[in-house]
XYZ file of C-alpha atoms in Angstrom:
187
model
C 74.307 87.230 227.671
C 74.205 88.318 231.278
C 71.361 89.132 233.627
C 72.015 91.847 236.177
C 69.677 92.718 239.014
C 70.567 95.692 241.145
C 70.353 94.729 244.848
C 69.123 98.204 245.753
C 66.084 97.795 243.515
C 63.894 95.676 245.729
C 60.210 96.166 244.933
C 59.148 99.496 246.369
C 56.197 99.566 248.695
C 55.099 103.150 248.030
C 54.581 104.964 244.781
C 52.972 108.118 246.177
C 54.424 110.246 243.368
C 52.327 108.291 240.844
C 49.161 109.714 242.396
C 50.395 113.357 242.353
C 49.343 115.799 239.660
C 52.765 117.433 239.831
C 55.892 115.381 240.564
C 57.788 116.241 243.755
C 61.475 117.264 243.681
C 62.759 113.705 244.264
C 60.690 112.409 241.372
C 61.767 115.315 239.188
C 65.417 114.467 239.887
C 64.797 111.085 238.266
C 62.606 112.323 235.405
C 64.741 115.283 234.384
C 61.704 116.806 232.696
C 58.046 116.133 233.298
C 56.569 114.017 230.487
C 54.082 116.074 228.480
C 51.303 113.546 229.158
C 51.962 113.255 232.930
C 48.668 114.965 233.793
C 46.551 112.394 232.005
C 48.676 109.311 232.700
C 47.182 106.746 235.052
C 49.316 105.985 238.127
C 50.831 102.814 236.640
C 52.174 104.717 233.621
C 53.628 107.417 235.868
C 55.296 104.798 238.059
C 56.669 102.976 235.008
C 58.293 106.168 233.707
C 59.824 107.029 237.092
C 60.970 103.513 237.969
C 62.484 102.957 234.522
C 64.515 106.131 235.055
C 65.497 105.023 238.546
C 66.599 101.625 237.216
C 68.608 103.190 234.390
C 70.377 105.465 236.879
C 71.024 102.798 239.500
C 72.253 100.330 236.882
C 74.743 102.960 235.659
C 73.594 102.457 232.095
C 74.893 104.981 229.614
C 72.166 107.135 228.121
C 70.922 105.940 224.719
C 73.215 107.357 222.032
C 76.261 107.559 224.344
C 79.554 106.023 223.230
C 78.887 102.764 225.107
C 75.567 102.252 223.282
C 76.271 104.113 220.019
C 74.591 102.218 217.212
C 72.974 99.843 219.712
C 69.573 100.041 221.311
C 67.971 99.494 224.697
C 64.633 97.700 224.927
C 61.934 97.335 227.572
C 59.862 94.158 227.983
C 57.242 94.068 230.708
C 55.461 91.078 232.149
C 52.082 91.710 233.712
C 49.358 89.619 235.307
C 46.552 92.155 234.899
C 47.559 94.221 231.910
C 45.662 97.483 231.729
C 42.769 96.394 233.912
C 42.565 99.566 236.056
C 42.404 101.998 233.082
C 40.054 99.567 231.299
C 37.628 99.672 234.229
C 37.947 103.459 234.536
C 37.227 103.820 230.809
C 34.251 101.458 231.073
C 32.872 103.639 233.878
C 32.939 106.671 231.566
C 31.024 104.623 228.972
C 28.100 104.347 231.381
C 27.268 107.982 230.645
C 27.026 107.130 226.934
C 29.426 106.207 224.150
C 29.805 109.854 223.101
C 30.893 110.787 226.632
C 33.579 108.096 227.030
C 36.960 109.528 228.005
C 39.396 109.707 225.084
C 42.210 110.454 227.563
C 41.582 107.132 229.341
C 41.074 105.199 226.102
C 44.728 105.780 225.186
C 45.798 103.825 228.280
C 43.638 100.726 227.766
C 46.481 98.655 226.293
C 48.984 96.847 228.520
C 51.997 98.090 226.548
C 51.212 101.810 226.989
C 53.049 102.280 230.342
C 56.134 100.727 228.725
C 55.787 102.946 225.663
C 55.550 106.053 227.859
C 58.815 105.103 229.591
C 60.551 104.189 226.321
C 59.492 107.489 224.798
C 60.679 109.529 227.789
C 64.117 107.873 227.922
C 64.563 107.405 224.151
C 64.699 103.616 224.334
C 64.662 102.363 220.753
C 64.870 98.598 221.223
C 61.875 96.281 221.393
C 59.146 97.550 223.726
C 56.067 95.524 224.572
C 54.121 93.679 227.258
C 53.668 89.965 227.817
C 50.884 88.617 230.001
C 51.515 85.870 232.547
C 49.341 85.488 235.620
C 51.804 83.272 237.511
C 55.350 84.564 236.879
C 55.308 87.792 234.846
C 58.931 88.740 235.590
C 60.226 85.307 234.589
C 58.268 85.512 231.344
C 59.612 89.001 230.613
C 63.197 87.835 231.266
C 62.767 84.806 228.966
C 61.386 87.061 226.251
C 64.247 89.552 226.726
C 66.826 86.747 226.423
C 65.164 85.488 223.247
C 65.118 88.957 221.721
C 68.695 89.762 222.631
C 69.863 86.578 220.872
C 67.879 87.577 217.783
C 68.910 91.249 217.707
C 72.663 91.761 218.141
C 72.192 95.539 217.790
C 70.298 95.525 221.079
C 72.766 96.287 223.896
C 70.369 95.861 226.818
C 66.786 94.966 227.532
C 65.153 96.057 230.744
C 62.810 93.259 231.797
C 60.189 94.114 234.358
C 57.056 92.937 236.076
C 54.386 95.591 236.489
C 50.873 95.600 237.818
C 48.174 97.749 239.303
C 45.629 96.191 241.630
C 43.196 96.936 244.439
C 44.196 95.693 247.889
C 41.746 94.308 250.451
C 40.918 97.903 251.540
C 40.044 98.784 247.911
C 43.088 101.053 247.650
C 44.980 101.094 244.378
C 48.436 99.503 244.677
C 51.261 99.438 242.183
C 53.975 96.841 241.816
C 57.100 97.166 239.638
C 60.281 95.095 239.633
C 63.152 95.466 237.133
C 66.011 93.322 235.920
C 68.531 93.892 233.148
C 69.449 91.513 230.348
C 72.720 92.501 228.694
C 74.026 91.451 225.291
C 77.736 90.700 225.719
C 78.297 90.346 221.970
């Protein structure tokens, strides 16, 4: 088992594309095609899809199904301190108008694993995909979980381990944070 972190993938400070209704040309170059649910995705889900694609490209991973991964899968484990707090609060706000007026589009994003599932779906990642919550060291927890899974599932070629969160800064502006690492099965 080997852990690879791309030096060019330092945490990004700006995720402006995640707040755009239509991805710009740079974002489109990573996505290939716009996910069908892009318009209703919260910013964290959009950023997860884009940054997963960026990490796959910069790590020079073969696309799922290519000769180097044929018969083997790629997973995505995300560690988070806040889970789906931002969409949860947005959904709760829609509940104030009455239970019958709550937003079904937001409800679908009230689970912490949904941003990961959106990325896995877009890039056809078929290995384990889920979120773990750790308020102190979410990336470390995701890496430990990825190592454990890769030992248990020899058919899994790689697991992308990441830390992801969405929070309000001191100016009450929404901020996103994503950091990726790769756990490789050398079996």
